[in-house]
Amino acid sequence: MTRARAAAPEDASEEASLPGQAGGAVPRHVAIIMDGNGRWADQRGLPRVAGHRAGAEAVRKTLRAAGECGVDTLTLYAFSSENWRRPEGEINDLKGLLGYYLERELDTLAKEGVRLKLIGDYGAFGPELVARLDRAVERLAENSRLTLVVALNYGSRSEIAGAARELARKASEGTLDPSAIDEEALAAELQTAGLPDLDLLIRTSGEVRLSNFLLWQAAYSEMLFTPVLWPDFDETAFKAAVAEFAARQRRFGGR
Ligand code: IPE
Ligand code: IPE
Ligand code: MG
């Protein structure tokens, strides 16, 4: 498999997004809907929190594999805006694990050149966790080997509505001509602005739906649904997904 960047034309940002370019290329931007923690725990007669804990280990393995493959951006769906429908105890477990792993992994992330970016309205997680999250983002801000994007209290429809609201605000205050609102202008107001186009979207656990994740961004990404439960996802699984992406032919409407 050739590394996408090795064969990069002058504008590397176009790399994996050109028609037909998936052949042999590494996806620049991979997103994952990390699903199946609860079922993994159920199968073992364990409480759901054990599944979430095991899921956090899968994140470490996946991140390492992404770095090794030369992926530029890895976006992980960690908490959806719909996950507030879960029992309070489980929500607290998830918040606790997030804070714990963040603290524990921060040095490793720094050493490995990982930059952290958060999308979603994570302010809802409370001042203490927000402060820890912001500190981590700040500490890793100068890194550039891999961008880890974590979606926290994220919902794609709300993100798109927010972008529309912002464009409307600019138009009404007269700093934006409504006729200048095009795809690029809207994308620039999304929380993913500035990230490479999404090349590959993976969902684990056998569910075949997007669950309000990256609806706009996934317009032309390749999709891969695997029955593997998230806690069982590892380096091998990630590399297999990247290999499958490389074997796909992207057409973008062409032929
Ligand atoms: C994914 O696993 C983790 C989050 C949504 C936070 P689930 O908790 O959804 O696991 P299942 O789908 O119930 O197996
Ligand atoms: C999607 O998984 C959200 C995350 C992985 C964070 P869910 O388990 O919440 O999705 P649904 O409810 O099955 O659609
Ligand atoms: Mg689920």
PDB file of C-alpha atoms in Angstrom, residues 34-200:
ATOM      1  CA  MET A  34     -17.646   3.548  18.388  1.00  0.00           C
ATOM      2  CA  ASP A  35     -20.643   1.364  19.137  1.00  0.00           C
ATOM      3  CA  GLY A  36     -21.265  -1.871  21.018  1.00  0.00           C
ATOM      4  CA  ASN A  37     -19.750  -1.312  24.466  1.00  0.00           C
ATOM      5  CA  GLY A  38     -22.994  -2.239  26.215  1.00  0.00           C
ATOM      6  CA  ARG A  39     -23.465  -5.459  24.258  1.00  0.00           C
ATOM      7  CA  TRP A  40     -19.819  -6.414  24.823  1.00  0.00           C
ATOM      8  CA  ALA A  41     -20.381  -6.090  28.582  1.00  0.00           C
ATOM      9  CA  ASP A  42     -23.749  -7.903  28.426  1.00  0.00           C
ATOM     10  CA  GLN A  43     -22.160 -10.862  26.689  1.00  0.00           C
ATOM     11  CA  ARG A  44     -19.793 -11.199  29.617  1.00  0.00           C
ATOM     12  CA  GLY A  45     -22.337 -10.625  32.346  1.00  0.00           C
ATOM     13  CA  LEU A  46     -20.566  -7.390  33.254  1.00  0.00           C
ATOM     14  CA  PRO A  47     -22.013  -3.949  33.999  1.00  0.00           C
ATOM     15  CA  ARG A  48     -22.132  -1.554  31.024  1.00  0.00           C
ATOM     16  CA  VAL A  49     -19.388   0.577  32.533  1.00  0.00           C
ATOM     17  CA  ALA A  50     -16.986  -2.336  32.024  1.00  0.00           C
ATOM     18  CA  GLY A  51     -17.798  -2.162  28.323  1.00  0.00           C
ATOM     19  CA  HIS A  52     -17.082   1.562  28.256  1.00  0.00           C
ATOM     20  CA  ARG A  53     -13.796   0.991  30.063  1.00  0.00           C
ATOM     21  CA  ALA A  54     -12.794  -1.668  27.536  1.00  0.00           C
ATOM     22  CA  GLY A  55     -13.897   0.725  24.801  1.00  0.00           C
ATOM     23  CA  ALA A  56     -11.415   3.297  26.072  1.00  0.00           C
ATOM     24  CA  GLU A  57      -8.632   0.743  25.562  1.00  0.00           C
ATOM     25  CA  ALA A  58      -9.823   0.254  21.998  1.00  0.00           C
ATOM     26  CA  VAL A  59      -9.405   4.005  21.493  1.00  0.00           C
ATOM     27  CA  ARG A  60      -5.733   3.743  22.471  1.00  0.00           C
ATOM     28  CA  LYS A  61      -5.128   0.890  20.036  1.00  0.00           C
ATOM     29  CA  THR A  62      -6.987   2.627  17.229  1.00  0.00           C
ATOM     30  CA  LEU A  63      -5.134   5.875  17.740  1.00  0.00           C
ATOM     31  CA  ARG A  64      -1.809   4.072  17.603  1.00  0.00           C
ATOM     32  CA  ALA A  65      -2.811   2.246  14.413  1.00  0.00           C
ATOM     33  CA  ALA A  66      -4.007   5.485  12.815  1.00  0.00           C
ATOM     34  CA  GLY A  67      -0.647   7.084  13.541  1.00  0.00           C
ATOM     35  CA  GLU A  68       1.209   4.105  12.104  1.00  0.00           C
ATOM     36  CA  CYS A  69      -0.904   4.140   8.941  1.00  0.00           C
ATOM     37  CA  GLY A  70      -0.213   7.827   8.342  1.00  0.00           C
ATOM     38  CA  VAL A  71      -3.800   8.960   8.833  1.00  0.00           C
ATOM     39  CA  ASP A  72      -3.957  12.721   9.275  1.00  0.00           C
ATOM     40  CA  THR A  73      -7.231  13.125  11.200  1.00  0.00           C
ATOM     41  CA  LEU A  74      -9.155  10.638  13.337  1.00  0.00           C
ATOM     42  CA  THR A  75     -12.614  11.696  14.501  1.00  0.00           C
ATOM     43  CA  LEU A  76     -14.273   9.664  17.251  1.00  0.00           C
ATOM     44  CA  TYR A  77     -17.933   9.800  18.237  1.00  0.00           C
ATOM     45  CA  ALA A  78     -17.739   9.569  22.011  1.00  0.00           C
ATOM     46  CA  PHE A  79     -21.070  11.045  23.136  1.00  0.00           C
ATOM     47  CA  SER A  80     -24.022  12.041  20.999  1.00  0.00           C
ATOM     48  CA  SER A  81     -26.530  14.767  21.742  1.00  0.00           C
ATOM     49  CA  GLU A  82     -29.051  11.919  22.014  1.00  0.00           C
ATOM     50  CA  ASN A  83     -27.018  10.006  24.607  1.00  0.00           C
ATOM     51  CA  TRP A  84     -28.535  12.219  27.351  1.00  0.00           C
ATOM     52  CA  ARG A  85     -31.468   9.824  27.079  1.00  0.00           C
ATOM     53  CA  ARG A  86     -29.408   7.265  28.989  1.00  0.00           C
ATOM     54  CA  PRO A  87     -29.675   6.756  32.746  1.00  0.00           C
ATOM     55  CA  GLU A  88     -27.819   9.366  34.772  1.00  0.00           C
ATOM     56  CA  GLY A  89     -25.534   6.729  36.257  1.00  0.00           C
ATOM     57  CA  GLU A  90     -24.263   5.671  32.841  1.00  0.00           C
ATOM     58  CA  ILE A  91     -23.776   9.294  31.757  1.00  0.00           C
ATOM     59  CA  ASN A  92     -21.725   9.927  34.885  1.00  0.00           C
ATOM     60  CA  ASP A  93     -19.661   6.803  34.207  1.00  0.00           C
ATOM     61  CA  LEU A  94     -18.935   8.028  30.688  1.00  0.00           C
ATOM     62  CA  LYS A  95     -17.945  11.488  31.910  1.00  0.00           C
ATOM     63  CA  GLY A  96     -15.764   9.980  34.621  1.00  0.00           C
ATOM     64  CA  LEU A  97     -13.983   7.700  32.165  1.00  0.00           C
ATOM     65  CA  LEU A  98     -13.422  10.558  29.754  1.00  0.00           C
ATOM     66  CA  GLY A  99     -11.736  12.667  32.416  1.00  0.00           C
ATOM     67  CA  TYR A 100      -9.736   9.723  33.737  1.00  0.00           C
ATOM     68  CA  TYR A 101      -8.385   8.578  30.375  1.00  0.00           C
ATOM     69  CA  LEU A 102      -7.666  12.086  29.231  1.00  0.00           C
ATOM     70  CA  GLU A 103      -5.482  12.663  32.267  1.00  0.00           C
ATOM     71  CA  ARG A 104      -3.838   9.271  31.998  1.00  0.00           C
ATOM     72  CA  GLU A 105      -3.070   9.485  28.284  1.00  0.00           C
ATOM     73  CA  LEU A 106      -2.078  13.128  28.051  1.00  0.00           C
ATOM     74  CA  ASP A 107       1.678  12.561  28.244  1.00  0.00           C
ATOM     75  CA  THR A 108       1.504   9.806  25.653  1.00  0.00           C
ATOM     76  CA  LEU A 109      -0.573  11.956  23.345  1.00  0.00           C
ATOM     77  CA  ALA A 110       1.923  14.773  23.727  1.00  0.00           C
ATOM     78  CA  LYS A 111       4.856  12.465  23.037  1.00  0.00           C
ATOM     79  CA  GLU A 112       3.182  10.996  19.975  1.00  0.00           C
ATOM     80  CA  GLY A 113       2.530  14.392  18.418  1.00  0.00           C
ATOM     81  CA  VAL A 114      -1.243  14.228  18.698  1.00  0.00           C
ATOM     82  CA  ARG A 115      -3.253  17.418  18.466  1.00  0.00           C
ATOM     83  CA  LEU A 116      -6.689  17.370  20.113  1.00  0.00           C
ATOM     84  CA  LYS A 117      -9.779  19.068  18.791  1.00  0.00           C
ATOM     85  CA  LEU A 118     -13.255  18.877  20.285  1.00  0.00           C
ATOM     86  CA  ILE A 119     -16.533  19.166  18.421  1.00  0.00           C
ATOM     87  CA  GLY A 120     -20.016  19.217  19.926  1.00  0.00           C
ATOM     88  CA  ASP A 121     -21.477  21.281  22.736  1.00  0.00           C
ATOM     89  CA  TYR A 122     -19.219  19.835  25.405  1.00  0.00           C
ATOM     90  CA  GLY A 123     -19.925  22.787  27.696  1.00  0.00           C
ATOM     91  CA  ALA A 124     -22.878  20.714  28.905  1.00  0.00           C
ATOM     92  CA  PHE A 125     -20.445  18.386  30.685  1.00  0.00           C
ATOM     93  CA  GLY A 126     -19.921  20.847  33.513  1.00  0.00           C
ATOM     94  CA  PRO A 127     -17.117  23.293  34.403  1.00  0.00           C
ATOM     95  CA  GLU A 128     -14.747  20.766  35.926  1.00  0.00           C
ATOM     96  CA  LEU A 129     -14.600  18.412  32.951  1.00  0.00           C
ATOM     97  CA  VAL A 130     -14.700  21.347  30.524  1.00  0.00           C
ATOM     98  CA  ALA A 131     -11.635  22.850  32.212  1.00  0.00           C
ATOM     99  CA  ARG A 132      -9.766  19.547  31.935  1.00  0.00           C
ATOM    100  CA  LEU A 133     -10.747  19.174  28.300  1.00  0.00           C
ATOM    101  CA  ASP A 134      -9.679  22.728  27.460  1.00  0.00           C
ATOM    102  CA  ARG A 135      -6.362  22.243  29.260  1.00  0.00           C
ATOM    103  CA  ALA A 136      -5.689  19.104  27.225  1.00  0.00           C
ATOM    104  CA  VAL A 137      -6.512  20.892  23.958  1.00  0.00           C
ATOM    105  CA  GLU A 138      -4.165  23.703  24.911  1.00  0.00           C
ATOM    106  CA  ARG A 139      -1.332  21.389  25.944  1.00  0.00           C
ATOM    107  CA  LEU A 140      -1.495  19.522  22.601  1.00  0.00           C
ATOM    108  CA  ALA A 141      -2.143  22.558  20.415  1.00  0.00           C
ATOM    109  CA  GLU A 142       1.307  22.715  18.799  1.00  0.00           C
ATOM    110  CA  ASN A 143       1.322  19.083  17.682  1.00  0.00           C
ATOM    111  CA  SER A 144       0.829  18.143  14.063  1.00  0.00           C
ATOM    112  CA  ARG A 145       1.483  14.448  13.449  1.00  0.00           C
ATOM    113  CA  LEU A 146      -2.141  13.420  13.907  1.00  0.00           C
ATOM    114  CA  THR A 147      -5.288  15.351  14.769  1.00  0.00           C
ATOM    115  CA  LEU A 148      -7.625  13.533  17.128  1.00  0.00           C
ATOM    116  CA  VAL A 149     -11.110  15.006  16.966  1.00  0.00           C
ATOM    117  CA  VAL A 150     -13.439  13.923  19.752  1.00  0.00           C
ATOM    118  CA  ALA A 151     -17.165  14.485  19.306  1.00  0.00           C
ATOM    119  CA  LEU A 152     -18.740  15.228  22.689  1.00  0.00           C
ATOM    120  CA  ASN A 153     -22.421  16.015  23.014  1.00  0.00           C
ATOM    121  CA  TYR A 154     -22.300  16.211  19.251  1.00  0.00           C
ATOM    122  CA  GLY A 155     -25.285  16.198  16.914  1.00  0.00           C
ATOM    123  CA  SER A 156     -24.925  16.833  13.219  1.00  0.00           C
ATOM    124  CA  ARG A 157     -28.320  18.446  12.666  1.00  0.00           C
ATOM    125  CA  SER A 158     -27.669  20.883  15.481  1.00  0.00           C
ATOM    126  CA  GLU A 159     -24.231  21.613  14.008  1.00  0.00           C
ATOM    127  CA  ILE A 160     -25.746  22.374  10.595  1.00  0.00           C
ATOM    128  CA  ALA A 161     -28.496  24.499  12.156  1.00  0.00           C
ATOM    129  CA  GLY A 162     -25.810  26.421  14.055  1.00  0.00           C
ATOM    130  CA  ALA A 163     -23.931  27.071  10.808  1.00  0.00           C
ATOM    131  CA  ALA A 164     -27.123  28.316   9.134  1.00  0.00           C
ATOM    132  CA  ARG A 165     -27.792  30.570  12.122  1.00  0.00           C
ATOM    133  CA  GLU A 166     -24.318  32.051  11.915  1.00  0.00           C
ATOM    134  CA  LEU A 167     -24.648  32.722   8.177  1.00  0.00           C
ATOM    135  CA  ALA A 168     -28.043  34.347   8.762  1.00  0.00           C
ATOM    136  CA  ARG A 169     -26.555  36.509  11.506  1.00  0.00           C
ATOM    137  CA  LYS A 170     -23.769  37.716   9.209  1.00  0.00           C
ATOM    138  CA  ALA A 171     -26.248  38.372   6.401  1.00  0.00           C
ATOM    139  CA  SER A 172     -28.570  40.350   8.650  1.00  0.00           C
ATOM    140  CA  GLU A 173     -25.759  42.492  10.019  1.00  0.00           C
ATOM    141  CA  GLY A 174     -24.653  43.119   6.429  1.00  0.00           C
ATOM    142  CA  THR A 175     -21.235  41.446   6.473  1.00  0.00           C
ATOM    143  CA  LEU A 176     -22.327  38.611   4.185  1.00  0.00           C
ATOM    144  CA  ASP A 177     -24.146  38.766   0.873  1.00  0.00           C
ATOM    145  CA  PRO A 178     -26.824  36.005   0.930  1.00  0.00           C
ATOM    146  CA  SER A 179     -26.066  35.188  -2.693  1.00  0.00           C
ATOM    147  CA  ALA A 180     -22.504  34.340  -1.626  1.00  0.00           C
ATOM    148  CA  ILE A 181     -23.719  31.479   0.580  1.00  0.00           C
ATOM    149  CA  ASP A 182     -22.507  28.329  -1.084  1.00  0.00           C
ATOM    150  CA  GLU A 183     -21.337  24.893   0.084  1.00  0.00           C
ATOM    151  CA  GLU A 184     -17.940  26.228   1.001  1.00  0.00           C
ATOM    152  CA  ALA A 185     -19.416  29.066   3.073  1.00  0.00           C
ATOM    153  CA  LEU A 186     -21.604  26.673   5.016  1.00  0.00           C
ATOM    154  CA  ALA A 187     -18.797  24.148   5.540  1.00  0.00           C
ATOM    155  CA  ALA A 188     -16.654  26.977   6.914  1.00  0.00           C
ATOM    156  CA  GLU A 189     -19.185  27.470   9.735  1.00  0.00           C
ATOM    157  CA  LEU A 190     -19.290  23.795  10.723  1.00  0.00           C
ATOM    158  CA  GLN A 191     -17.268  22.638  13.698  1.00  0.00           C
ATOM    159  CA  THR A 192     -15.169  20.544  11.339  1.00  0.00           C
ATOM    160  CA  ALA A 193     -14.053  23.624   9.372  1.00  0.00           C
ATOM    161  CA  GLY A 194     -10.417  23.349   8.387  1.00  0.00           C
ATOM    162  CA  LEU A 195     -10.250  19.559   8.700  1.00  0.00           C
ATOM    163  CA  PRO A 196      -9.637  17.433   5.611  1.00  0.00           C
ATOM    164  CA  ASP A 197     -12.692  16.016   3.842  1.00  0.00           C
ATOM    165  CA  LEU A 198     -13.967  12.843   5.461  1.00  0.00           C
ATOM    166  CA  ASP A 199     -12.650   9.860   3.506  1.00  0.00           C
ATOM    167  CA  LEU A 200     -13.756   6.870   5.549  1.00  0.00           C
TER     168      LEU A 200
END
